[in-house]
JSON list of C-alpha atoms in Angstrom, two decimals:
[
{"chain": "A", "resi": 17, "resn": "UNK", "atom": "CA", "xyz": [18.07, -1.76, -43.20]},
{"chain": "A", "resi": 18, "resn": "UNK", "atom": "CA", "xyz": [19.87, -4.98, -43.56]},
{"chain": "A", "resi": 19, "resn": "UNK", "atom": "CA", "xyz": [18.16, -8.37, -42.37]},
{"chain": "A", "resi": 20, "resn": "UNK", "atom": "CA", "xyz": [21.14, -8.40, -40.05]},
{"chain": "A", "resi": 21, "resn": "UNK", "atom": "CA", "xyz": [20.67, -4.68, -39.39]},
{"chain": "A", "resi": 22, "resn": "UNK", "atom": "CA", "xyz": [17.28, -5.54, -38.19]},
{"chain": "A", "resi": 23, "resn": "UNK", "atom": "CA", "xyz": [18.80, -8.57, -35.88]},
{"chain": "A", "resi": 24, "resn": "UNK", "atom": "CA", "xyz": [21.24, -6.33, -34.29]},
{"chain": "A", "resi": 25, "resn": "UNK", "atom": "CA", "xyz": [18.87, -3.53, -33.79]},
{"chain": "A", "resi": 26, "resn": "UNK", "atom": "CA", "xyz": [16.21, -6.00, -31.66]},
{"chain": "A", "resi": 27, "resn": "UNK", "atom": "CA", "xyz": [19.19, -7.63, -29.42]},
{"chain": "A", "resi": 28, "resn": "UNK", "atom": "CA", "xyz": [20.46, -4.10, -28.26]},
{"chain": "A", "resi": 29, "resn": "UNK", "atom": "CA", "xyz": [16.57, -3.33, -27.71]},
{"chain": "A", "resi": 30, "resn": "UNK", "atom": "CA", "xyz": [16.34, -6.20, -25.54]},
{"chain": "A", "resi": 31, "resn": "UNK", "atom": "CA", "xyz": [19.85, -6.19, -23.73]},
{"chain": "A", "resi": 32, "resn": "UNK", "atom": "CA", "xyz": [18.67, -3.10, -22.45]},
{"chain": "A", "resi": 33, "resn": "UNK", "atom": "CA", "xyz": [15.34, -4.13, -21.44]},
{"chain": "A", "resi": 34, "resn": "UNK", "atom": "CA", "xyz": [17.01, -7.01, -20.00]},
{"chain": "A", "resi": 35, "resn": "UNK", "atom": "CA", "xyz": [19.55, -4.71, -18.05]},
{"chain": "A", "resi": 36, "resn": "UNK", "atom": "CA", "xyz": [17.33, -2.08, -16.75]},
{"chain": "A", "resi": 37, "resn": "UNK", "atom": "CA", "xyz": [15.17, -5.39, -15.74]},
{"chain": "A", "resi": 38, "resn": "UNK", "atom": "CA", "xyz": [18.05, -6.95, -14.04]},
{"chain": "A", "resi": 39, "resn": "UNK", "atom": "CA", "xyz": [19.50, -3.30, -12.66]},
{"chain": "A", "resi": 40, "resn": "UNK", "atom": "CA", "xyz": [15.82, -3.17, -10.73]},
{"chain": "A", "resi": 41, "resn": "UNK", "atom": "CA", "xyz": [15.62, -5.83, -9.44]},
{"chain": "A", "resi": 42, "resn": "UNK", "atom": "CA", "xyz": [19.70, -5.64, -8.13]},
{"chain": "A", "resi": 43, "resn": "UNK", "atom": "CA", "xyz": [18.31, -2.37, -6.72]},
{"chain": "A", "resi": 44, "resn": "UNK", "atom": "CA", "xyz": [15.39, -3.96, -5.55]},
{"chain": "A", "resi": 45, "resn": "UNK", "atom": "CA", "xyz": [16.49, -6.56, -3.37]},
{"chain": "A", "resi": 46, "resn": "UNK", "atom": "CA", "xyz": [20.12, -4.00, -1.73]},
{"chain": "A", "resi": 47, "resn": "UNK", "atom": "CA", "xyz": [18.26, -0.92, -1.22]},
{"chain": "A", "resi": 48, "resn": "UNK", "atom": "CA", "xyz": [15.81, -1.70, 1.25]},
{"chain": "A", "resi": 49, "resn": "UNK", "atom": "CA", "xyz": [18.40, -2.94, 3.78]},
{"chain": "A", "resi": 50, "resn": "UNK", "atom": "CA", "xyz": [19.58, 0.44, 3.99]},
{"chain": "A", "resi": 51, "resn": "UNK", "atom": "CA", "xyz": [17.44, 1.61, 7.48]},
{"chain": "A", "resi": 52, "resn": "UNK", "atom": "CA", "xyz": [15.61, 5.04, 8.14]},
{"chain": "A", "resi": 53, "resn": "UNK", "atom": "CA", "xyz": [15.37, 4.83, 11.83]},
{"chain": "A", "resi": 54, "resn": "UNK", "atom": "CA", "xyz": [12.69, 5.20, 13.78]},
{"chain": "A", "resi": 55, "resn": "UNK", "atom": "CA", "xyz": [12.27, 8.77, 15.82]},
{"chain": "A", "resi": 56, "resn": "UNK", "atom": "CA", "xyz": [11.22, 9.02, 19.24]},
{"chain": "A", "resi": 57, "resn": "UNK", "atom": "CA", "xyz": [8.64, 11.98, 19.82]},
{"chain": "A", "resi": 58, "resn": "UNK", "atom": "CA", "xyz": [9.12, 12.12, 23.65]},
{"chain": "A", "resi": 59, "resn": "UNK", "atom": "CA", "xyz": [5.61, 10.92, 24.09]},
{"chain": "A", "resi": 60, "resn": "UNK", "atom": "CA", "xyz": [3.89, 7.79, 25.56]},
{"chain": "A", "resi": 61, "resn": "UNK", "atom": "CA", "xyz": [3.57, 5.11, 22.97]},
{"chain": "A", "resi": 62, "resn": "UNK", "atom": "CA", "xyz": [-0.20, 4.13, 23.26]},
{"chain": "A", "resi": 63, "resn": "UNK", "atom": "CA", "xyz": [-1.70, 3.58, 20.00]},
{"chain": "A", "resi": 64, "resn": "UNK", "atom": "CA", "xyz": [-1.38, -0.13, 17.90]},
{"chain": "A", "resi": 65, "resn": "UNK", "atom": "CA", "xyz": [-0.71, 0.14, 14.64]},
{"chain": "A", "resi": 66, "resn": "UNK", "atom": "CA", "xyz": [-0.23, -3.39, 12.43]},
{"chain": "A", "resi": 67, "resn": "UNK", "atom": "CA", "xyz": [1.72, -3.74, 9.45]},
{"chain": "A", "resi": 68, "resn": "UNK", "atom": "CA", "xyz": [-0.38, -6.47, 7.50]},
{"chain": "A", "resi": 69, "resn": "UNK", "atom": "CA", "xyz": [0.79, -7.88, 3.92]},
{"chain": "A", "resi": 70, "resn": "UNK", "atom": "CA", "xyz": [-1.46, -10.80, 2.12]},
{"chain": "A", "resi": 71, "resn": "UNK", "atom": "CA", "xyz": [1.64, -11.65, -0.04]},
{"chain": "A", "resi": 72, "resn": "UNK", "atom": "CA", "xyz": [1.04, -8.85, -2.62]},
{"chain": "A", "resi": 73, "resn": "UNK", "atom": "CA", "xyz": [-0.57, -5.87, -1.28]},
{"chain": "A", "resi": 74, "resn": "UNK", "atom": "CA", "xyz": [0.85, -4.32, 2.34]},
{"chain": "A", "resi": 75, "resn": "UNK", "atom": "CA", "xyz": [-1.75, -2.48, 4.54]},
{"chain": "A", "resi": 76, "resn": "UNK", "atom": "CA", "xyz": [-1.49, 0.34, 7.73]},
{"chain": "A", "resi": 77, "resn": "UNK", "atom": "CA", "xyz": [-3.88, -1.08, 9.95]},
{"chain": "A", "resi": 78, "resn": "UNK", "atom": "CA", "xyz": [-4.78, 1.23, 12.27]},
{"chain": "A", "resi": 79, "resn": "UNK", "atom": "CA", "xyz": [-8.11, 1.66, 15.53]},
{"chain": "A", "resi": 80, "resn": "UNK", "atom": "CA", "xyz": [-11.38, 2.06, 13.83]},
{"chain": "A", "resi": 81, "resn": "UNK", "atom": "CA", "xyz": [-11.75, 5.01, 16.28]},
{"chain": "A", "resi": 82, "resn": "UNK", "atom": "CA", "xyz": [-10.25, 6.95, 18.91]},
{"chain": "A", "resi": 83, "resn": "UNK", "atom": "CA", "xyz": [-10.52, 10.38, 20.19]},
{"chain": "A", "resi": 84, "resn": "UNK", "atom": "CA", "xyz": [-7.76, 11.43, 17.08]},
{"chain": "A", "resi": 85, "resn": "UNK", "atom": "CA", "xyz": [-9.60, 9.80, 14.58]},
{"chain": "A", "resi": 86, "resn": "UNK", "atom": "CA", "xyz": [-12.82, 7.80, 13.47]},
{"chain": "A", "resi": 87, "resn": "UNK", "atom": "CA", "xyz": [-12.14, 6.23, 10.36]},
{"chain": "A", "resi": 88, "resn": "UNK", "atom": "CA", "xyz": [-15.76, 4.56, 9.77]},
{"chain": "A", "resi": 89, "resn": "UNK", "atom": "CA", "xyz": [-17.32, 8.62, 9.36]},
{"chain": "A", "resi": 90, "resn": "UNK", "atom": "CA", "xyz": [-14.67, 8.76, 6.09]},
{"chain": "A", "resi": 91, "resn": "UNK", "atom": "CA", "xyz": [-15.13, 5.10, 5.44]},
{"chain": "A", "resi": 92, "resn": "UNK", "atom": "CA", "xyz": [-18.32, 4.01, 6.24]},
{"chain": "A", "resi": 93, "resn": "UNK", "atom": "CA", "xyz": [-19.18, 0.51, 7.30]},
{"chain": "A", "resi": 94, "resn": "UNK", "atom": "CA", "xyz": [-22.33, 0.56, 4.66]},
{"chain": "A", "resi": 95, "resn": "UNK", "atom": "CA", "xyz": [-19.72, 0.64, 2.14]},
{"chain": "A", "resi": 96, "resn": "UNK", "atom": "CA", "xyz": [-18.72, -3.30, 3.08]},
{"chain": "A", "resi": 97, "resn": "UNK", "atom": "CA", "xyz": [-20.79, -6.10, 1.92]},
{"chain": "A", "resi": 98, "resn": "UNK", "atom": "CA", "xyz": [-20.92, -7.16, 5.74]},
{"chain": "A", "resi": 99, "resn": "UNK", "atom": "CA", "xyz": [-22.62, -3.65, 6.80]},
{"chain": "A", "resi": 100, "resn": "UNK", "atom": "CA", "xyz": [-21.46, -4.82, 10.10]},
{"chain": "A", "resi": 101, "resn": "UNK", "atom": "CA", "xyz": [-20.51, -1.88, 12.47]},
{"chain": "A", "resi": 102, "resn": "UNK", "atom": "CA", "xyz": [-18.75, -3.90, 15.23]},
{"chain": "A", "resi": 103, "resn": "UNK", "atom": "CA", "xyz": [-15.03, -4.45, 13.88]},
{"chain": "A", "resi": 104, "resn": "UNK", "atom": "CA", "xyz": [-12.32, -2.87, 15.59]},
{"chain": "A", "resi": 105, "resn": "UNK", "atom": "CA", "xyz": [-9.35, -2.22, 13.47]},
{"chain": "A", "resi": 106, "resn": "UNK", "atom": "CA", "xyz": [-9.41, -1.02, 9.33]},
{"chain": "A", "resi": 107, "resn": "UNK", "atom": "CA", "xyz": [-6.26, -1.57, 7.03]},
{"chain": "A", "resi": 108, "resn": "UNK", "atom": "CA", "xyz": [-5.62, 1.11, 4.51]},
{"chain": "A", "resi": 109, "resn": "UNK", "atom": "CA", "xyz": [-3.32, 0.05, 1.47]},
{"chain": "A", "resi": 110, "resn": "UNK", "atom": "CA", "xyz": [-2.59, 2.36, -1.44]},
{"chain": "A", "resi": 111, "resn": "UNK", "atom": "CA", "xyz": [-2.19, 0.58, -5.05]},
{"chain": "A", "resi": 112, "resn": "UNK", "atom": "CA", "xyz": [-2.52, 0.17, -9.07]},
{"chain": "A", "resi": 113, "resn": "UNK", "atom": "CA", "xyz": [-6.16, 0.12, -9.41]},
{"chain": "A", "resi": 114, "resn": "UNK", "atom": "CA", "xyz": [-5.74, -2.66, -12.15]},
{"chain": "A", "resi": 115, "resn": "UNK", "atom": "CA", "xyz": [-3.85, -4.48, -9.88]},
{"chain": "A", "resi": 116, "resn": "UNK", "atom": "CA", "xyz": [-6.36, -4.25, -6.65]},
{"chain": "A", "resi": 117, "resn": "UNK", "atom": "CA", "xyz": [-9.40, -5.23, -8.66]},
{"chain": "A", "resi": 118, "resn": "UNK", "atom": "CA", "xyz": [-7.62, -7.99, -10.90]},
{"chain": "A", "resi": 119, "resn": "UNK", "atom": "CA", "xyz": [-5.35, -9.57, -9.36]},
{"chain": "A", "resi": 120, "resn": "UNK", "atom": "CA", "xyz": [-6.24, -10.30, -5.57]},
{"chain": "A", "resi": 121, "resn": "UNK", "atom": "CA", "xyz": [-3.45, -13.32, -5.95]},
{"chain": "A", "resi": 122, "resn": "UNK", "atom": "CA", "xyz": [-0.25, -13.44, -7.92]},
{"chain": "A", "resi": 123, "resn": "UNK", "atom": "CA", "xyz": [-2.16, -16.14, -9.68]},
{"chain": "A", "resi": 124, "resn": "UNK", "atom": "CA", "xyz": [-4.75, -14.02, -11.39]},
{"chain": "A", "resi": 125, "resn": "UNK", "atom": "CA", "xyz": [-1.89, -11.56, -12.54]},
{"chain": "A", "resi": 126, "resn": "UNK", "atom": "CA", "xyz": [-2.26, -10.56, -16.18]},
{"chain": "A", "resi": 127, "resn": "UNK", "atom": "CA", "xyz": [0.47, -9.30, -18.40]},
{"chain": "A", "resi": 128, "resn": "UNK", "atom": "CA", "xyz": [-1.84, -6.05, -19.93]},
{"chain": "A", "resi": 129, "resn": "UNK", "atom": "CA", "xyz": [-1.91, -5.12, -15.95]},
{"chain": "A", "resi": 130, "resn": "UNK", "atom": "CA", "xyz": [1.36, -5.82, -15.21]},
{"chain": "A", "resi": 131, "resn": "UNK", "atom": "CA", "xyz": [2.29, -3.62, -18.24]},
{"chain": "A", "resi": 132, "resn": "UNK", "atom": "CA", "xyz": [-0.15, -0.83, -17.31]},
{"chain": "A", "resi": 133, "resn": "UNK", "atom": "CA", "xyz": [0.95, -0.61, -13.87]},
{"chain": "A", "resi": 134, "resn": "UNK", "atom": "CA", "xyz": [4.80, -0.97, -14.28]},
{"chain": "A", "resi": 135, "resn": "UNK", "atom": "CA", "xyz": [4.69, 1.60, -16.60]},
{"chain": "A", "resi": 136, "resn": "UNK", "atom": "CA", "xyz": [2.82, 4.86, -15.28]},
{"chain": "A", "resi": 137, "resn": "UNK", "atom": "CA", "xyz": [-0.55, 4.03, -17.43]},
{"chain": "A", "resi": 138, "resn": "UNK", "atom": "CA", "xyz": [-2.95, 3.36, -15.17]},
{"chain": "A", "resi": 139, "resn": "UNK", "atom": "CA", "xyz": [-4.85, 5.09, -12.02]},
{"chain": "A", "resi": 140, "resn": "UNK", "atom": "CA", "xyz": [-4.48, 4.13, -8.60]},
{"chain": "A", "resi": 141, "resn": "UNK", "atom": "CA", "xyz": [-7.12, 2.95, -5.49]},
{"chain": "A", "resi": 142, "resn": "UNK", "atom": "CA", "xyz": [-7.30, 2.91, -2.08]},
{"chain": "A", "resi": 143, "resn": "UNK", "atom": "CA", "xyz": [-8.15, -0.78, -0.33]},
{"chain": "A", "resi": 144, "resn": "UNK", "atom": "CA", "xyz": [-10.14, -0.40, 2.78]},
{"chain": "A", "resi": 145, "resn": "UNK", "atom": "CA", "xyz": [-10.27, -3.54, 4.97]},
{"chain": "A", "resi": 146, "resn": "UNK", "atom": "CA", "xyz": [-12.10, -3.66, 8.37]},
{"chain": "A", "resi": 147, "resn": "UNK", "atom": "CA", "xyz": [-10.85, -6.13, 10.98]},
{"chain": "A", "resi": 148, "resn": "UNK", "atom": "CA", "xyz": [-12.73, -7.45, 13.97]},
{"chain": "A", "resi": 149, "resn": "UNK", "atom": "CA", "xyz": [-9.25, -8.51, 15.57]},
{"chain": "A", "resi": 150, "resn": "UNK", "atom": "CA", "xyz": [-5.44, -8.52, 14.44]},
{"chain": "A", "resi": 151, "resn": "UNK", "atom": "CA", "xyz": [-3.05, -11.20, 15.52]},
{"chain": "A", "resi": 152, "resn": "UNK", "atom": "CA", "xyz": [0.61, -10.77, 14.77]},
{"chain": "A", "resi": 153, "resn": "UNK", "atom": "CA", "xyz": [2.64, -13.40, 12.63]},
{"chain": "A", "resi": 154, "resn": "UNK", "atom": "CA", "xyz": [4.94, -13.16, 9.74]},
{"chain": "A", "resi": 155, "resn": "UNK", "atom": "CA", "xyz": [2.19, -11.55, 7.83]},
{"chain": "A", "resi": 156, "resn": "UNK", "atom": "CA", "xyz": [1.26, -9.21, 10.22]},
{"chain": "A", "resi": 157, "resn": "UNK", "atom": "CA", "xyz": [3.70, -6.92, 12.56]},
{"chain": "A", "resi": 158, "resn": "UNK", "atom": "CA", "xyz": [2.55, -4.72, 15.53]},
{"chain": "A", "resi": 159, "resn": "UNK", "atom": "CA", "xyz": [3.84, -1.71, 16.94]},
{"chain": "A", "resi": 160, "resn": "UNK", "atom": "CA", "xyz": [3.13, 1.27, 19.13]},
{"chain": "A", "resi": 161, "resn": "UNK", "atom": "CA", "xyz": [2.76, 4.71, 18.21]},
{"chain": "A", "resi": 162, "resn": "UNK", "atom": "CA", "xyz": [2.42, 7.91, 20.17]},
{"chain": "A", "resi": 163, "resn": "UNK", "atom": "CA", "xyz": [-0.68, 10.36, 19.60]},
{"chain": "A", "resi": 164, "resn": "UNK", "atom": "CA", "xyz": [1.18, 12.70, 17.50]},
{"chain": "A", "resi": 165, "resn": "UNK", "atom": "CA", "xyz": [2.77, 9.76, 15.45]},
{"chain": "A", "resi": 166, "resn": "UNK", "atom": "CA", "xyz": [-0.36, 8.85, 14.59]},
{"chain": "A", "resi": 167, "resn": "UNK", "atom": "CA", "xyz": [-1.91, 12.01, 13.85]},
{"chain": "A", "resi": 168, "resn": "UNK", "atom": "CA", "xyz": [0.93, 12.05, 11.48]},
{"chain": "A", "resi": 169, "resn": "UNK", "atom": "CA", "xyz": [-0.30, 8.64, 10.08]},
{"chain": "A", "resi": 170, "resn": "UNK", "atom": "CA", "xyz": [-3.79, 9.79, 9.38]},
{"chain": "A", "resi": 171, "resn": "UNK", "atom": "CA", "xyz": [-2.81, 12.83, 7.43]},
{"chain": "A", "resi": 172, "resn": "UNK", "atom": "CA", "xyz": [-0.36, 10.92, 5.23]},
{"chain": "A", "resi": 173, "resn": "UNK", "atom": "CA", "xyz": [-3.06, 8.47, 4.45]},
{"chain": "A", "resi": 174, "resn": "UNK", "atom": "CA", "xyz": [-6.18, 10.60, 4.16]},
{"chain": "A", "resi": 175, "resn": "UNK", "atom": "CA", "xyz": [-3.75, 12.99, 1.65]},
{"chain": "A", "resi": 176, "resn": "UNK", "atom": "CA", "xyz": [-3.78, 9.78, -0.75]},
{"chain": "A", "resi": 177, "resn": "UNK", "atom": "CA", "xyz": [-7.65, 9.51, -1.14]},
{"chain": "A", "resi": 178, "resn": "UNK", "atom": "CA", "xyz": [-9.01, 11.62, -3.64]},
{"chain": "A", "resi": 179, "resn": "UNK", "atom": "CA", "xyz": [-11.74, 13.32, -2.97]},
{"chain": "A", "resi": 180, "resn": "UNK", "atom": "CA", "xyz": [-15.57, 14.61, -4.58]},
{"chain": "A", "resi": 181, "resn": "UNK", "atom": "CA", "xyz": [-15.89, 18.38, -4.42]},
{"chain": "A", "resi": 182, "resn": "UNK", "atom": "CA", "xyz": [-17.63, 18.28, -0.84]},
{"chain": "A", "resi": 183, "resn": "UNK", "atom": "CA", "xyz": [-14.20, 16.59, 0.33]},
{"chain": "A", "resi": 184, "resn": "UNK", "atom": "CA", "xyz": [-15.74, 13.22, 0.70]},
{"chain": "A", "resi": 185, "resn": "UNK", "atom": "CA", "xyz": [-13.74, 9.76, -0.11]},
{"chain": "A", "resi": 186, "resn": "UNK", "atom": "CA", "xyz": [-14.87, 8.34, -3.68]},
{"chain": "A", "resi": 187, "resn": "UNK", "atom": "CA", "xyz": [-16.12, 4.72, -3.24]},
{"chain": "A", "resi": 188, "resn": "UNK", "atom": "CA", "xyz": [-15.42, 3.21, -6.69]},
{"chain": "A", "resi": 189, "resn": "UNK", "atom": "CA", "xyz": [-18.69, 0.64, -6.96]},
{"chain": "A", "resi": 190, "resn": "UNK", "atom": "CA", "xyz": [-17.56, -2.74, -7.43]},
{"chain": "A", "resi": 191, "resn": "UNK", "atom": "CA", "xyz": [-17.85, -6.07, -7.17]},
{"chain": "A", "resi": 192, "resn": "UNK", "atom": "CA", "xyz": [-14.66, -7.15, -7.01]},
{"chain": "A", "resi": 193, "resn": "UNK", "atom": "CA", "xyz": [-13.70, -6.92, -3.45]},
{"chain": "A", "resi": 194, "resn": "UNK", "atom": "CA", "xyz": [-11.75, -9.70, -1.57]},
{"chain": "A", "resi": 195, "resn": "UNK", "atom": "CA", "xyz": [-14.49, -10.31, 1.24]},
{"chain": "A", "resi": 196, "resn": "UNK", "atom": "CA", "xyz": [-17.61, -8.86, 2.53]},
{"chain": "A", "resi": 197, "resn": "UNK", "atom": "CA", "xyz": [-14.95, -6.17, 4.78]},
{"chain": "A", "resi": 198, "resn": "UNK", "atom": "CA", "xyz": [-13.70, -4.26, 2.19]},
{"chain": "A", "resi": 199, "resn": "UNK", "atom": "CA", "xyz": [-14.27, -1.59, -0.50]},
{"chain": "A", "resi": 200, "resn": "UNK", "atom": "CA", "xyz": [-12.30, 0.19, -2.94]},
{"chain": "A", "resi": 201, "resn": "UNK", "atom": "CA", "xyz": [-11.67, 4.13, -3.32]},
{"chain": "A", "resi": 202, "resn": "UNK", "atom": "CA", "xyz": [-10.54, 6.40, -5.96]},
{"chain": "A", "resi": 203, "resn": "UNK", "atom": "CA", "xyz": [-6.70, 7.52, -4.74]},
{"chain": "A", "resi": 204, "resn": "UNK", "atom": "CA", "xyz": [-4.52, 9.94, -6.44]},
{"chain": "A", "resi": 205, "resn": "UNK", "atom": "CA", "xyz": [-0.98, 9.60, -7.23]},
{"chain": "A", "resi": 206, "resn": "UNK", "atom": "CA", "xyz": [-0.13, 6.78, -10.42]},
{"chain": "A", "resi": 207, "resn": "UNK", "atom": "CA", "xyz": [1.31, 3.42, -9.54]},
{"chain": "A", "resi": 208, "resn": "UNK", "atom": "CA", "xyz": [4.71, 2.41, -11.22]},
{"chain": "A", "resi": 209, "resn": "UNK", "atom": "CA", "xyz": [7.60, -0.32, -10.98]},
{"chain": "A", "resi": 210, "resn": "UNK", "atom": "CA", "xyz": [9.77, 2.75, -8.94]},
{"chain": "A", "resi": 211, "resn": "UNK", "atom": "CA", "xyz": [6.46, 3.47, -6.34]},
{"chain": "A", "resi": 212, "resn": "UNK", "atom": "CA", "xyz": [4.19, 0.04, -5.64]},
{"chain": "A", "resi": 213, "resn": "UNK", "atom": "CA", "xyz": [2.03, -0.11, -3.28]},
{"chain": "A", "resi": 214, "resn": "UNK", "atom": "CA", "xyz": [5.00, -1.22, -0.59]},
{"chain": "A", "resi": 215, "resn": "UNK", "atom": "CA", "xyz": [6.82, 1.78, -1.54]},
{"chain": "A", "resi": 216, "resn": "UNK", "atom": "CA", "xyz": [3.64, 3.72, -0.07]},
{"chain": "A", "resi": 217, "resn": "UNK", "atom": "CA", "xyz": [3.67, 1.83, 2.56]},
{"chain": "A", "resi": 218, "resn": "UNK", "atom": "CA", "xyz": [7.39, 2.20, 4.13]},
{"chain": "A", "resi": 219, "resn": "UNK", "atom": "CA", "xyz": [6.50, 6.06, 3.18]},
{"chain": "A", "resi": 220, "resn": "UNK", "atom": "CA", "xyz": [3.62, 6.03, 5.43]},
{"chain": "A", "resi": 221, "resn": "UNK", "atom": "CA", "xyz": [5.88, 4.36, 8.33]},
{"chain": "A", "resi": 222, "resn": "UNK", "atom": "CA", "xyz": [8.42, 7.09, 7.59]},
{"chain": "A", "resi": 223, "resn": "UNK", "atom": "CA", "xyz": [5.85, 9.88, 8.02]},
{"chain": "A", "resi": 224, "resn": "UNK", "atom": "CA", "xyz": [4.75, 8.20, 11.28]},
{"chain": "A", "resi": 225, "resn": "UNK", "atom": "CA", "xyz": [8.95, 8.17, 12.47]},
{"chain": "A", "resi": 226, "resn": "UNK", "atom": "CA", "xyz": [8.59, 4.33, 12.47]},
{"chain": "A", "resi": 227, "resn": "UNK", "atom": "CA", "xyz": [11.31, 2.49, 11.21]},
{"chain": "A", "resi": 228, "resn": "UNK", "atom": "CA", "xyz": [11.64, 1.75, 7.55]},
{"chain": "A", "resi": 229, "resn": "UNK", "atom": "CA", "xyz": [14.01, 1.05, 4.55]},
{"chain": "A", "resi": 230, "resn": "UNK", "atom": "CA", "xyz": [15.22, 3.67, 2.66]},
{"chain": "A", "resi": 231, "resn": "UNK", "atom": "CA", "xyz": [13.31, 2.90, -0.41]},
{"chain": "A", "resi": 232, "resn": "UNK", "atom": "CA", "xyz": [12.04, -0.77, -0.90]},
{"chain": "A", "resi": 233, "resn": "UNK", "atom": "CA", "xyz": [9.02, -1.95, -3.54]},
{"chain": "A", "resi": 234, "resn": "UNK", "atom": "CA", "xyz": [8.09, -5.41, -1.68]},
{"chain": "A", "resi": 235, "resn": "UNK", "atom": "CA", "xyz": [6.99, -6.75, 1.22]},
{"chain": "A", "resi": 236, "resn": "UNK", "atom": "CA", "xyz": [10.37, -8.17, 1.86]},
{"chain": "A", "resi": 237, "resn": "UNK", "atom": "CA", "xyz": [11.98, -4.93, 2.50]},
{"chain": "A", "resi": 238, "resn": "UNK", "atom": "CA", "xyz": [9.46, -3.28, 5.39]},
{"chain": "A", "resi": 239, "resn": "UNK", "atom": "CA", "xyz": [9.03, -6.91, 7.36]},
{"chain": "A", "resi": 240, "resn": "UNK", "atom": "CA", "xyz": [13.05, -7.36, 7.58]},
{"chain": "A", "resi": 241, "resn": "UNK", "atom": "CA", "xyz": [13.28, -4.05, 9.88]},
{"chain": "A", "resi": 242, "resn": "UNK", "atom": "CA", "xyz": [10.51, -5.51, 11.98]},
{"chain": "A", "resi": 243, "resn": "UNK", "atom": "CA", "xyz": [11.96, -9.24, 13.04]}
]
C-alpha cells in the first residue's frame, strides 16, 4: 500500500466516523420531538412522581413508601452514608457504571469512559438517591400518576436491578457516591450511545403511560414534553 494509499484509506475511515457522528447527533436532537402521548387509565391521579436531571444523569423520583410500594425494604436507608430514615422521596436513575462512579460532572468526563460506554463495553448501575423534599424547577418536573400507573413504574424499574440469588438488590460498595443520600447498585442491561441513561428514562415514563418522546438520549428531549 501506497503512502497515498494509506492517506486515502484513514480519510474514508474518518469521514465515516465523522458522518455516523454527525448522523447521531442530527438524529439526536429531531427525534425526540416526535411525542408518545400520555394514556389515561380511567383512574384518580394521586401519586407524585418527579422527573429530576442534575445536567447529566435523569432520575424517576418516586414516594419512599406507600401502600403499593416501600422502596427503603429493597433499598435500605443503611446503605446511605446519612443512615437517616426520615426522607420522603428516592430517585432511581439507570446508567454506564463508568460513567455514574467517574464522572458525577461533565467536567470529570474521561475519554477511556466515554469510549467504554458509547460503545457497548462496559456494565451498567443503578443510582439510588433519597430526598427529604422535591421542589419543581427546570431541573425537576412533577406529575401525577394513578395507582396502577405506578405499579407499572415500580415493575419497570425493579426489572433493571439485578439481583443476588435470594432476589435481593446488589449494593456495589463504594466510595464514590455524590452525597451522604445515595448508593450505587449492580443493574443489568449495557449502556451505549443508542440507550443512555435518558433513553431509560423516557422508557420508564412510557411504561407508566406518561408522556414522552419517541426515542431521545438527553435530558433535552424528556423536559421539552413537560414545559
Amino acid at each position: 500500500m501506497t503512502v497515498k494509499s494509506a492517506l486515502l484509506y484513514i480519510l474514508k475511515i474518518v469521514g465515516i466516523i465523522l458522518g455516523i457522528v454527525i448522523i447521531y447527533v442530527l438524529l439526536g436532537l429531531l427525534i425526540p420531538y416526535i411525542p408518545v402521548s400520555a394514556k389515561d387509565d380511567g383512574q384518580k391521579k394521586e401519586i407524585p412522581v418527579y422527573i429530576y436531571t442534575n445536567g447529566v444523569h435523569t432520575d424517576i423520583v418516586m414516594p419512599v413508601k406507600n401502600d403499593l410500594q416501600d422502596w427503603s425494604l429493597k433499598i435500605p436507608f443503611a446503605n446511605t452514608k446519612s443512615k437517616r430514615t426520615d426522607y420522603q422521596y428516592i430517585g432511581i436513575g439507570w446508567g454506564d457504571k463508568g460513567f455514574y462512579l467517574d464522572t458525577p460532572t461533565w467536567a470529570d468526563l474521561k475519554f477511556s469512559t466515554a469510549v467504554k460506554a458509547a460503545f457497548w463495553l462496559s456494565e451498567s448501575a443503578m443510582h439510588c438517591t433519597y430526598y427529604t423534599n422535591m421542589k419543581e424547577g427546570d431541573d425537576c418536573k412533577m406529575i401525577m400518576i394513578s395507582r396502577g400507573q405506578y405499579e407499572k413504574l415500580v415493575k419497570f424499574v425493579e426489572d433493571k436491578f439485578d439481583r443476588d440469588r435470594n432476589g435481593n438488590f446488589m449494593l456495589i460498595p463504594t466510595d464514590a457516591v455524590y452525597g451522604d443520600n445515595d448508593a450505587f447498585y449492580d443493574a443489568k442491561g449495557t449502556y451505549s450511545f443508542l440507550y443512555t441513561c435518558n433513553t431509560w428514562t423516557n422508557n420508564a415514563l412510557k411504561a407508566a403511560g406518561q408522556k414522552a418522546a419517541l426515542w431521545t438520549p438527553t435530558d433535552f428531549g424528556i423536559f421539552q414534553h413537560y414545559k
